[in-house]
Short mmCIF file of C-alpha atoms in Angstrom, two decimals:
data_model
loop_
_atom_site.label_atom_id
_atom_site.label_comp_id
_atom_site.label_asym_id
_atom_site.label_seq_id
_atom_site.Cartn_x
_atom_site.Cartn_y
_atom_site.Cartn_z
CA UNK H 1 -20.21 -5.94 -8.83
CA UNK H 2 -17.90 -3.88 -10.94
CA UNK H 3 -15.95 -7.08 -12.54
CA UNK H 4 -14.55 -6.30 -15.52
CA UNK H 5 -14.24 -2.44 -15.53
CA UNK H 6 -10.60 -2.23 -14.91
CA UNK H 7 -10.30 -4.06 -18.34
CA UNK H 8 -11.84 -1.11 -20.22
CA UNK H 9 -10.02 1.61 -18.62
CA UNK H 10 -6.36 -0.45 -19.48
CA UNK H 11 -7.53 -0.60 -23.26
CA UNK H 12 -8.95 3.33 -22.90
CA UNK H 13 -5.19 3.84 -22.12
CA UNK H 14 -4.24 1.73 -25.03
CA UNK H 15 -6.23 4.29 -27.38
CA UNK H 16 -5.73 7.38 -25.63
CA UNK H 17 -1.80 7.60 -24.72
CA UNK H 18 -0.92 9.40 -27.46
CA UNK H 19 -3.75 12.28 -26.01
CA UNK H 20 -2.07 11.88 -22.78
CA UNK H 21 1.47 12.26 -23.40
CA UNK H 22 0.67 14.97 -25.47
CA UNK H 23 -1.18 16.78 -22.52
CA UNK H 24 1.49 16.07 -20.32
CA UNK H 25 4.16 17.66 -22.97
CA UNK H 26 1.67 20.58 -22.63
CA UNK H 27 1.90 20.60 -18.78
CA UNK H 28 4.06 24.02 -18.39
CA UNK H 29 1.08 25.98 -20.71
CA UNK H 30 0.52 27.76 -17.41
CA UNK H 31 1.97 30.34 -16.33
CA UNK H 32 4.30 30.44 -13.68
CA UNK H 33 2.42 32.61 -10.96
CA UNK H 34 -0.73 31.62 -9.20
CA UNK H 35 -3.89 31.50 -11.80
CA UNK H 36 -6.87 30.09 -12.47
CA UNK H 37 -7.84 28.04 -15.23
CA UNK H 38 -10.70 26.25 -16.34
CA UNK H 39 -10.44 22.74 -18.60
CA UNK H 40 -12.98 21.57 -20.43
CA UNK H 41 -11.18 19.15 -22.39
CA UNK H 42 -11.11 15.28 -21.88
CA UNK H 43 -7.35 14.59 -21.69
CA UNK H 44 -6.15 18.12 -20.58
CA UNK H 45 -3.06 18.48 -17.58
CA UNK H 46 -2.58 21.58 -15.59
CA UNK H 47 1.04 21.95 -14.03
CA UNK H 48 0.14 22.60 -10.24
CA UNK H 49 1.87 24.38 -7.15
CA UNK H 50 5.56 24.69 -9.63
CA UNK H 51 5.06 21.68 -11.04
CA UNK H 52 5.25 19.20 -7.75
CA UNK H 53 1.33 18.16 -8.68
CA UNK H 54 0.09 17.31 -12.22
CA UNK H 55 -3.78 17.45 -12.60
CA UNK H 56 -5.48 15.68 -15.52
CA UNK H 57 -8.88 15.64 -16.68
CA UNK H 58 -8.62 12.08 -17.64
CA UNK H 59 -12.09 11.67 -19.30
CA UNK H 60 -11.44 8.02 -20.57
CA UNK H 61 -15.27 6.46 -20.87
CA UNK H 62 -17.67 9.16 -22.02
CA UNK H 63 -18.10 11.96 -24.28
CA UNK H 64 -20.67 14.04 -22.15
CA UNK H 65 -19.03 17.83 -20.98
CA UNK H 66 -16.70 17.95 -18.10
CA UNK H 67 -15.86 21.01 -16.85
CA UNK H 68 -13.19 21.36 -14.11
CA UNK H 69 -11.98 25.37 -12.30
CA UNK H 70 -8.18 24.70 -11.33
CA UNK H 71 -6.42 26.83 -8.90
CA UNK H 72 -3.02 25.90 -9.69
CA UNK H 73 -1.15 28.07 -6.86
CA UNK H 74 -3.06 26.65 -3.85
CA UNK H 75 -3.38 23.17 -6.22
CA UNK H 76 -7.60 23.05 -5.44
CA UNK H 77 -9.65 22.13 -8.07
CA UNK H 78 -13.46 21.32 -8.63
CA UNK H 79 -15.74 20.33 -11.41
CA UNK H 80 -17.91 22.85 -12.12
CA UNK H 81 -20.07 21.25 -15.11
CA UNK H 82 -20.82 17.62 -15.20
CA UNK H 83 -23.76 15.24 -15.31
CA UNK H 84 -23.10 12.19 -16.25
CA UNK H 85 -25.08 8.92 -16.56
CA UNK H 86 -23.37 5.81 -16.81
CA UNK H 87 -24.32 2.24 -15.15
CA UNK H 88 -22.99 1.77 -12.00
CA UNK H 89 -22.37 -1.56 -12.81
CA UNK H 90 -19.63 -1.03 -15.61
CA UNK H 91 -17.03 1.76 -15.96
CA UNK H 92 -16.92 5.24 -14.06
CA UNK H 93 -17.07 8.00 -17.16
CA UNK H 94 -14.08 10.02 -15.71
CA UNK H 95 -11.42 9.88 -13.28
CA UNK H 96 -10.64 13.67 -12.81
CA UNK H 97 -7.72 13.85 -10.36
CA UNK H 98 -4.16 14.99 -9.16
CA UNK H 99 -0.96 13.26 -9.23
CA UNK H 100 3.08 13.38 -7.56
CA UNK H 101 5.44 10.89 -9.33
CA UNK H 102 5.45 8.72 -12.52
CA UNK H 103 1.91 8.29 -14.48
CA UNK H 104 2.48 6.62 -17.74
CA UNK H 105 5.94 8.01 -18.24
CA UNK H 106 4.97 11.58 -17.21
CA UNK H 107 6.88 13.27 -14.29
CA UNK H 108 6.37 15.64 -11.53
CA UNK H 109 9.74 17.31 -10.38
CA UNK H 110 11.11 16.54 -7.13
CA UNK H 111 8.63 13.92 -6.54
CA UNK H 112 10.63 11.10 -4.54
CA UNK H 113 8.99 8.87 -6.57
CA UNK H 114 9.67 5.82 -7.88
CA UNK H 115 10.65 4.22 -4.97
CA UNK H 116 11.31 0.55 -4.09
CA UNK H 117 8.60 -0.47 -1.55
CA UNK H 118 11.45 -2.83 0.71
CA UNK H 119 13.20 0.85 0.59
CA UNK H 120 10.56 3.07 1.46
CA UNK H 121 10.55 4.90 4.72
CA UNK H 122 7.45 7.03 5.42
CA UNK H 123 4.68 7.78 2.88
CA UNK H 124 1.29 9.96 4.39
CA UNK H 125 -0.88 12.32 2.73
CA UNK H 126 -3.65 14.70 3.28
CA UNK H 127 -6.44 15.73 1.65
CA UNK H 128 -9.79 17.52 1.95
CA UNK H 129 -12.47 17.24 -0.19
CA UNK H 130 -16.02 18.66 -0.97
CA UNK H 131 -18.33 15.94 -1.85
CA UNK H 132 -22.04 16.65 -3.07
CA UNK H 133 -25.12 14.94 -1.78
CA UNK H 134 -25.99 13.41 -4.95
CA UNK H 135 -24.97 11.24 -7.80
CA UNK H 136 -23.02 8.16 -7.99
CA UNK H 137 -18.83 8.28 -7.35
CA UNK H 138 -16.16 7.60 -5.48
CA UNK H 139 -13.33 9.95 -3.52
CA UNK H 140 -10.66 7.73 -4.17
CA UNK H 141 -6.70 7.55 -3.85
CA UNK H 142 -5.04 5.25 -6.61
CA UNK H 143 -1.45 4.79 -6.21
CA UNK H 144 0.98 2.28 -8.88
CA UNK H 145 3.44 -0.02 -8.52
CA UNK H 146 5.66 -1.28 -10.91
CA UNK H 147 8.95 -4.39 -10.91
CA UNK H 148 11.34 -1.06 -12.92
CA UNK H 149 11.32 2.39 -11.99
CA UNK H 150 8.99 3.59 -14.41
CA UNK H 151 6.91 2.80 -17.40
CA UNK H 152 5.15 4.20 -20.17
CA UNK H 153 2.50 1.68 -20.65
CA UNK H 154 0.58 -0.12 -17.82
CA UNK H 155 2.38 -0.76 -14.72
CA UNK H 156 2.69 -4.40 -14.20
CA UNK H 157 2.96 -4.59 -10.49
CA UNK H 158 -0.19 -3.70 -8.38
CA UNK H 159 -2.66 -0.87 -7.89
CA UNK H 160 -3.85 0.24 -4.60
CA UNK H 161 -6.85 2.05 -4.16
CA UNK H 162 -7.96 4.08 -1.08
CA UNK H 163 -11.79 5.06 -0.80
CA UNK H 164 -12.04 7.77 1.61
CA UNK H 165 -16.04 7.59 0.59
CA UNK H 166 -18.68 6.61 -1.96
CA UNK H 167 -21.95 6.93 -2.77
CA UNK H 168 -25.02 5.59 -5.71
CA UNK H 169 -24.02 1.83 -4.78
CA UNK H 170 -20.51 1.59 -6.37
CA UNK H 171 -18.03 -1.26 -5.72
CA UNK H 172 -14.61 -1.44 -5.83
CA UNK H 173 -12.68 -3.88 -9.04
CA UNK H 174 -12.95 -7.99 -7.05
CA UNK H 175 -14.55 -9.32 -4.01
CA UNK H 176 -14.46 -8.16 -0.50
CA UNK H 177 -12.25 -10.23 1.56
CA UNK H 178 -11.35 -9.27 4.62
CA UNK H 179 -11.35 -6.32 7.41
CA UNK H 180 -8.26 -4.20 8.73
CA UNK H 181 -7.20 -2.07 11.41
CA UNK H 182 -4.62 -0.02 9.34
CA UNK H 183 -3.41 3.44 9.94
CA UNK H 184 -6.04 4.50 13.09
CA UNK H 185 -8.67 3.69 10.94
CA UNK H 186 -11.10 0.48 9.76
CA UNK H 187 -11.38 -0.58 6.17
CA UNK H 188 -13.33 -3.15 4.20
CA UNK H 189 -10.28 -5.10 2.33
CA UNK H 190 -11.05 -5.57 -1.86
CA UNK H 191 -9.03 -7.67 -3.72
CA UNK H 192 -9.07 -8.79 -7.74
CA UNK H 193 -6.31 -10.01 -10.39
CA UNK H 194 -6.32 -8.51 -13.93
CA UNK H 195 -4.46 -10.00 -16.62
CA UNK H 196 -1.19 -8.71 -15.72
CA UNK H 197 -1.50 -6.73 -12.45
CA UNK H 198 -3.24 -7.01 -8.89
CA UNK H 199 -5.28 -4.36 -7.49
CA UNK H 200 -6.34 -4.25 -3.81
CA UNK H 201 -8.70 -1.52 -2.46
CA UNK H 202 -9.53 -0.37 1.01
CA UNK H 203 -12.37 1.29 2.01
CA UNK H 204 -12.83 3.24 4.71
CA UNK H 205 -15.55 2.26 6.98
CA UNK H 206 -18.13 4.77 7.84
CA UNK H 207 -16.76 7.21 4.70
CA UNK H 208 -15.31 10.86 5.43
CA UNK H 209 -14.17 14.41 3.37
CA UNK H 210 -10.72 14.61 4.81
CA UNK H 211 -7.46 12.93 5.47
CA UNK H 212 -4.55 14.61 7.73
CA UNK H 213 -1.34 12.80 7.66
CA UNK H 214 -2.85 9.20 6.81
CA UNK H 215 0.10 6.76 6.82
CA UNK H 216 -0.08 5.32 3.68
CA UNK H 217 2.64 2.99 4.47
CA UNK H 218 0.45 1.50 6.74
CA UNK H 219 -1.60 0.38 4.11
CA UNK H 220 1.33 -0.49 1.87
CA UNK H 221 2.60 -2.74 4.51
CA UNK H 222 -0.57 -4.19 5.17
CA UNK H 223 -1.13 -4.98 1.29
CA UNK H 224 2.93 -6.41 1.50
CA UNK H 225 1.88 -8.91 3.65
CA UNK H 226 -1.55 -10.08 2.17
CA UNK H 227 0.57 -10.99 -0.89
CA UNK H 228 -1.23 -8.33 -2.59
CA UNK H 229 2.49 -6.12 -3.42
CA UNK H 230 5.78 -7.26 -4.09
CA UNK H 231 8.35 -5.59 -1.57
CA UNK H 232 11.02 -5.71 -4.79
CA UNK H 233 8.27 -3.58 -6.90
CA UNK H 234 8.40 0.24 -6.81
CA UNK H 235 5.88 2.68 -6.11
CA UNK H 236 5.90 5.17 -9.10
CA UNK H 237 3.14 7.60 -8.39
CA UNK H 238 0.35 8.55 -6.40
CA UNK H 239 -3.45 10.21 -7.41
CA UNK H 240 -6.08 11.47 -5.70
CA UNK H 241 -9.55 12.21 -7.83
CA UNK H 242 -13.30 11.10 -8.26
CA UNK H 243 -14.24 8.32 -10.35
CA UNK H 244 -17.80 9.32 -12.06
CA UNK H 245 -20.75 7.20 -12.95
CA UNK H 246 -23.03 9.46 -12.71
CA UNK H 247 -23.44 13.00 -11.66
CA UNK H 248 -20.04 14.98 -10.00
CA UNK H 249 -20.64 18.66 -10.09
CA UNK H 250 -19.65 20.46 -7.12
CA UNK H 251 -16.83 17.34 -6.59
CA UNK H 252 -13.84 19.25 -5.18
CA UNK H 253 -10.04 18.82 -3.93
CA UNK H 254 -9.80 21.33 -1.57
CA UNK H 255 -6.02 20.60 -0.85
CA UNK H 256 -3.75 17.58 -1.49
CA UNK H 257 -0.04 16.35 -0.23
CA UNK H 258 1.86 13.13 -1.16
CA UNK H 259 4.81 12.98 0.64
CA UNK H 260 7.35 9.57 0.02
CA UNK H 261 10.83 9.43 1.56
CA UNK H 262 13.44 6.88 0.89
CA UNK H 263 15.20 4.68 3.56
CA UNK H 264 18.54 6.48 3.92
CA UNK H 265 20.78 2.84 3.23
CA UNK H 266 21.77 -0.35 4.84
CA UNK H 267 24.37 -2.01 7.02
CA UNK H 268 24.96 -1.99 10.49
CA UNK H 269 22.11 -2.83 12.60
CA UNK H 270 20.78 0.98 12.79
CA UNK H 271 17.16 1.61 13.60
CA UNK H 272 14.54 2.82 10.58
CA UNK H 273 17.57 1.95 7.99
CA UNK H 274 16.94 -1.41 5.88
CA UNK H 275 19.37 -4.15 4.87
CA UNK H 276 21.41 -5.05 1.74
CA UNK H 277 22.02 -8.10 2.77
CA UNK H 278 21.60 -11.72 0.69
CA UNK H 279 18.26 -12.74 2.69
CA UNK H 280 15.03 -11.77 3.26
CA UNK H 281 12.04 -12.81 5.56
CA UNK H 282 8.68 -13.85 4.70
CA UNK H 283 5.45 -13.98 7.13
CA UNK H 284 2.38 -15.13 7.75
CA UNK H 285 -0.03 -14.80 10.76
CA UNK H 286 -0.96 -18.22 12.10
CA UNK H 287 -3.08 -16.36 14.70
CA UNK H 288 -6.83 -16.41 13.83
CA UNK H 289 -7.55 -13.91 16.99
CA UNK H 290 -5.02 -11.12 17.59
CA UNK H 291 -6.71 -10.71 21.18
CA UNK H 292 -5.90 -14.14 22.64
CA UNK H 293 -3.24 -15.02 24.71
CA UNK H 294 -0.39 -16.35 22.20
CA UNK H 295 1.77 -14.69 19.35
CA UNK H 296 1.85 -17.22 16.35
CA UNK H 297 3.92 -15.91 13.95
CA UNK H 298 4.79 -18.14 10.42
CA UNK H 299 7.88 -17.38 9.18
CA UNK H 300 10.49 -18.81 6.60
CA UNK H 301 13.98 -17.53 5.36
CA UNK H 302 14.64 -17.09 1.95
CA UNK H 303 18.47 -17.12 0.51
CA UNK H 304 18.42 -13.81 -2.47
CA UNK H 305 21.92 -14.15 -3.19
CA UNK H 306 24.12 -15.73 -5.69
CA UNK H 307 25.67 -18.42 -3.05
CA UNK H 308 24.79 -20.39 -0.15
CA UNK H 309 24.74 -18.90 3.74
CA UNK H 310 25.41 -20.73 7.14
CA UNK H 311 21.98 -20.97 8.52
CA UNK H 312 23.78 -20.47 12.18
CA UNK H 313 24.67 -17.12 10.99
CA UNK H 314 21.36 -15.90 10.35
CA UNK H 315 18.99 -14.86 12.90
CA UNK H 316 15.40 -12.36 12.43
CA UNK H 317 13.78 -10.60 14.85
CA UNK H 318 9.50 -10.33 15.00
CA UNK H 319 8.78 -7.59 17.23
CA UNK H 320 5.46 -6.90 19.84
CA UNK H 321 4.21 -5.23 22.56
CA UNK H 322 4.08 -7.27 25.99
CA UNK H 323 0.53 -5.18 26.84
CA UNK H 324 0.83 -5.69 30.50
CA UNK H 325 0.74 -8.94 32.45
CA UNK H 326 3.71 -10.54 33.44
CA UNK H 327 6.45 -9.43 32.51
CA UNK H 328 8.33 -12.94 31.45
CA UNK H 329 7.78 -15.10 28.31
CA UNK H 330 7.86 -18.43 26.45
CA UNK H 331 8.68 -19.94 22.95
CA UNK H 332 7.56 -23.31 21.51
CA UNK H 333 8.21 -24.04 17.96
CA UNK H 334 5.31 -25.74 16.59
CA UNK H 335 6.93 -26.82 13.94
CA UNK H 336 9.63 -26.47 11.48
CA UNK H 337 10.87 -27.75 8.16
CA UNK H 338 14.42 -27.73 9.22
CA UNK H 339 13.67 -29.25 12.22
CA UNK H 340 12.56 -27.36 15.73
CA UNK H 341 16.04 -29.59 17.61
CA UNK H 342 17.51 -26.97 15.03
CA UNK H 343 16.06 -23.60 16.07
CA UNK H 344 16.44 -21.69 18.60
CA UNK H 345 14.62 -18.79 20.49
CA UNK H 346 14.65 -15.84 22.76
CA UNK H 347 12.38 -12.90 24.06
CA UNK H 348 14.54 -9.83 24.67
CA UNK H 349 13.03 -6.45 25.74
CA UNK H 350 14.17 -3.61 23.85
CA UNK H 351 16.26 -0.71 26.07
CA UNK H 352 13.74 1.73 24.23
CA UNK H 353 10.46 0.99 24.05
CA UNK H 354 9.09 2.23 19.99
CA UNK H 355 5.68 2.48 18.65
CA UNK H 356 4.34 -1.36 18.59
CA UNK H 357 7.33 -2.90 20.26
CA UNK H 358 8.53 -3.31 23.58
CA UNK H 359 10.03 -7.31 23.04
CA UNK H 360 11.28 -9.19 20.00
CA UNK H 361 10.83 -12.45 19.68
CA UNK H 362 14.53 -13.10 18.03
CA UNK H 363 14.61 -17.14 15.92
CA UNK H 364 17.78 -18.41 15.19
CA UNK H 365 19.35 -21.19 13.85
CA UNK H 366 21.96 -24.28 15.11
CA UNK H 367 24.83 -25.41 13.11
CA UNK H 368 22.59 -28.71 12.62
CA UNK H 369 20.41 -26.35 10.43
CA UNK H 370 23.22 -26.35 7.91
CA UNK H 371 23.47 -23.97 5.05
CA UNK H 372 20.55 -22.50 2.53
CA UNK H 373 21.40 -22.53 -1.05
CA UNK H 374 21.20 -19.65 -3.41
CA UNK H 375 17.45 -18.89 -3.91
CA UNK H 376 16.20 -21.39 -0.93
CA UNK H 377 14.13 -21.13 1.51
CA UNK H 378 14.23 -22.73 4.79
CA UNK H 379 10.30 -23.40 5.05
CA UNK H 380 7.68 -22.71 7.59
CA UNK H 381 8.79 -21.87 11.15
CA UNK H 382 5.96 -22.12 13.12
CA UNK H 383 6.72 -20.23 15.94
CA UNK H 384 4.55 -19.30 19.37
CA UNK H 385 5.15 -16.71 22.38
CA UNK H 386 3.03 -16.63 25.11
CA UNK H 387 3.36 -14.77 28.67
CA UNK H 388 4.02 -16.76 31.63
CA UNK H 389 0.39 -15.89 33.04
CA UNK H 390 -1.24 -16.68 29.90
CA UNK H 391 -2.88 -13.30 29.93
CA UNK H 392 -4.36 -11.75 26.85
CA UNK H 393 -2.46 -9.71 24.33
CA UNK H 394 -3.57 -7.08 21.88
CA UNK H 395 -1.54 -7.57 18.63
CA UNK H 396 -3.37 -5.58 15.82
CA UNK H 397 -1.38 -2.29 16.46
CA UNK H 398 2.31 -4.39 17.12
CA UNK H 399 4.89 -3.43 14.60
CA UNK H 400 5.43 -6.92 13.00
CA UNK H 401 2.08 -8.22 12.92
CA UNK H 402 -0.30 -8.56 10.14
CA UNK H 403 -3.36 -10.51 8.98
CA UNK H 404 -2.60 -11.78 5.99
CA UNK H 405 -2.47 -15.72 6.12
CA UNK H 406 -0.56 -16.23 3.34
CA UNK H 407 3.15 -16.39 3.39
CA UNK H 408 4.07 -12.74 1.95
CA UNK H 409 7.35 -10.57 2.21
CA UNK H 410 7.70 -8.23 4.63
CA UNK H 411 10.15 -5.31 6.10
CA UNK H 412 9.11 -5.51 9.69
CA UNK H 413 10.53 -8.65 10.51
CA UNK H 414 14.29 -8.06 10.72
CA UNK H 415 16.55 -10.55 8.86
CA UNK H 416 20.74 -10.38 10.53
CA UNK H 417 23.69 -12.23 9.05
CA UNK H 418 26.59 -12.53 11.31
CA UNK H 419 24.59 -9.88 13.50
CA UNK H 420 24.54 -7.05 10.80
CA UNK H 421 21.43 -5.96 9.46
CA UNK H 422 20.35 -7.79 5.84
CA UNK H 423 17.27 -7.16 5.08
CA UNK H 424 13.74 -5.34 6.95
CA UNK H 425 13.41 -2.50 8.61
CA UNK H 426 13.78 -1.75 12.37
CA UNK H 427 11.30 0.08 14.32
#
């Protein structure tokens, strides 16, 4: 169990950022047209593809050679002379890799990056690697979040990390927790605190080489609603590399995109664009099988403005996917703190049926619920849908739904005031 690794690579950082701003002041020492280079240094960046990629060597625990050939025109890059020999146990030696956004205060151009996860759109990436047969590593994606824009020192927020594989009995930072369904593919869910920021891994069962057009979002969503991101954070930059305990040459990045895009503003009730308004929802899944015959969404309202709203105003929206049976629906609430007498529901099908949702289940409020104060909340709604023949539903792939059983923010259940758009993210 790797426990407290993540500890020596933050105070590695500490004693190395001077190194590594340096290197990435150094970034344009390669020419502009399509070479080769070859790095042999531990803290070394090579400007890739115009300067959209940055790789670094990023040789933080060990002293032994690294060697890495860098094609910085196609942006492929392998390590060519390595053999290292640390316990699998502790710290990877190295974390060679390539990066789009905002790495301890060092920029790629044109990046998209930082962006504020409750604003972010789309984010997928591809990437194919060459992996060798032996030795002890893992082909991992580690992407940074941050509550500002940017930083120069440790980001505060929360680090994801994507395995694609591993092998020489490596673990991720934490304890495995769960299993998800996120993205097409299955993962083994890894969560951990450090001292000052979260980190949540997923690993992808069964291993592979290649990614094309993974939806990363998927996976930021996912780690939204487990509690394990903070929708206000910001994502501020993206890597792709090998972490090395022992072993690694012939470890290669054949090719590598990171593509973010920005939600393109607010207002209005238009689908894909998220709110600006003064509330926000929060979720839970009350559910414990997504393949039974009920919905059982946990939901709660929370005020984020400066002064208090008419609850009767304010309505959200948790959408599904009927998957066949009848074709009509009920609500109960369960339960609620302001009172079910003071709710009110409604299934409505949507005219256009979009990827995991046909229906909403839309929860609003009567003028008994009175107002919510600045910074409120109105407390668990404990809402359930079920069709009017009971049968089954399938609710892993619907577009509000997630497993995460603690209340969390999320953008894909809709929040309305006065029936415009104020916070979440249509589908």
């Amino acid at each position: 169990m790797l426990s407290s690794w993540r500890r020596l690579r933050t105070a590695a950082w500490a004693g190395t950022m001077a190194a590594l701003l340096l290197g990435a002041l150094m970034v344009a020492t390669q020419p502009a047209s399509a070479s080769t280079a070859t790095d042999c240094t531990p803290y070394g960046t090579t400007s890739l593809q115009g300067g959209e990629y940055i790789y670094q060597q990023n040789e933080w625990n060990s002293s032994d050679p690294q060697c890495v050939s860098i094609d910085n025109g196609s942006g492929a890059w392998s390590v060519t002379q390595a053999n290292f020999n640390t316990a699998t146990n502790g710290a990877p030696a190295t974390y060679p890799s390539v990066y789009k956004g905002c790495h301890w205060g060092a920029c790629t151009a044109g990046s998209g990056l930082p962006v504020q996860v409750s604003q972010l759109a789309s984010a997928t990436s591809s990437w194919s690697t060459t992996q060798p047969a032996s030795g002890a590593y893992d082909v991992a994606y580690d992407l940074w979040f941050n509550s500002t824009p940017t930083t120069d020192g440790q980001p505060d927020g929360t680090e994801v990390m994507i395995w694609l594989n591993h092998r020489g009995g490596v673990q991720p930072f934490g304890s495995r927790t769960a299993t998800a369904n996120v993205a097409g593919h299955g993962w083994d869910v890894w969560t951990g605190q450090q001292t000052s920021w979260k980190i949540i891994s997923y690993v992808l069962q069964g291993g592979g080489t290649s990614f094309g057009n993974l939806d990363v979002k998927a996976l930021i969503d996912d780690a939204v609603a487990r509690g394990s991101i903070n929708s206000a954070h910001y994502l501020i930059d993206a890597e792709a590399g090998f972490e090395i305990w022992q072993g690694g040459q012939g470890l290669a990045s054949n090719s590598f995109s990171f593509n973010a895009t920005k939600s393109s503003g607010g207002g209005g009730g238009g689908g894909g664009n998220p709110g600006t308004g003064a509330v926000k929802v929060q979720y839970k899944n009350n559910d414990s099988s997504p393949t039974d015959n009920q919905i059982k969404p946990g939901l709660r309202v929370v005020n984020t403005g400066s002064s208090a709203v008419d609850l009767s105003k304010v309505t959200i929206r948790y959408y599904f996917t009927g998957d066949g049976g009848a074709s009509g629906f009920s609500t109960s609430c369960d339960y609620a703190a302001v009172g079910c007498s003071n709710v009110t529901q409604k299934v409505v099908a949507l005219s256009s049926p979009k990827s995991g949702a046909d229906h909403y289940v839309e929860i609003g409020f009567t003028s008994g619920a009175g107002t919510l104060a600045a910074g409120a909340s109105t407390g668990d709604i404990q809402s359930r849908i079920n069709k009017s023949d009971w049968s089954n539903f399938s609710e892993s792939d619907d577009y509000s739904y997630a497993a995460g059983t603690a209340y969390a923010d999320t953008t894909k259940v809709t929040a309305y005031v006065g029936g415009t758009l104020a916070n979440g993210i249509e589908p």
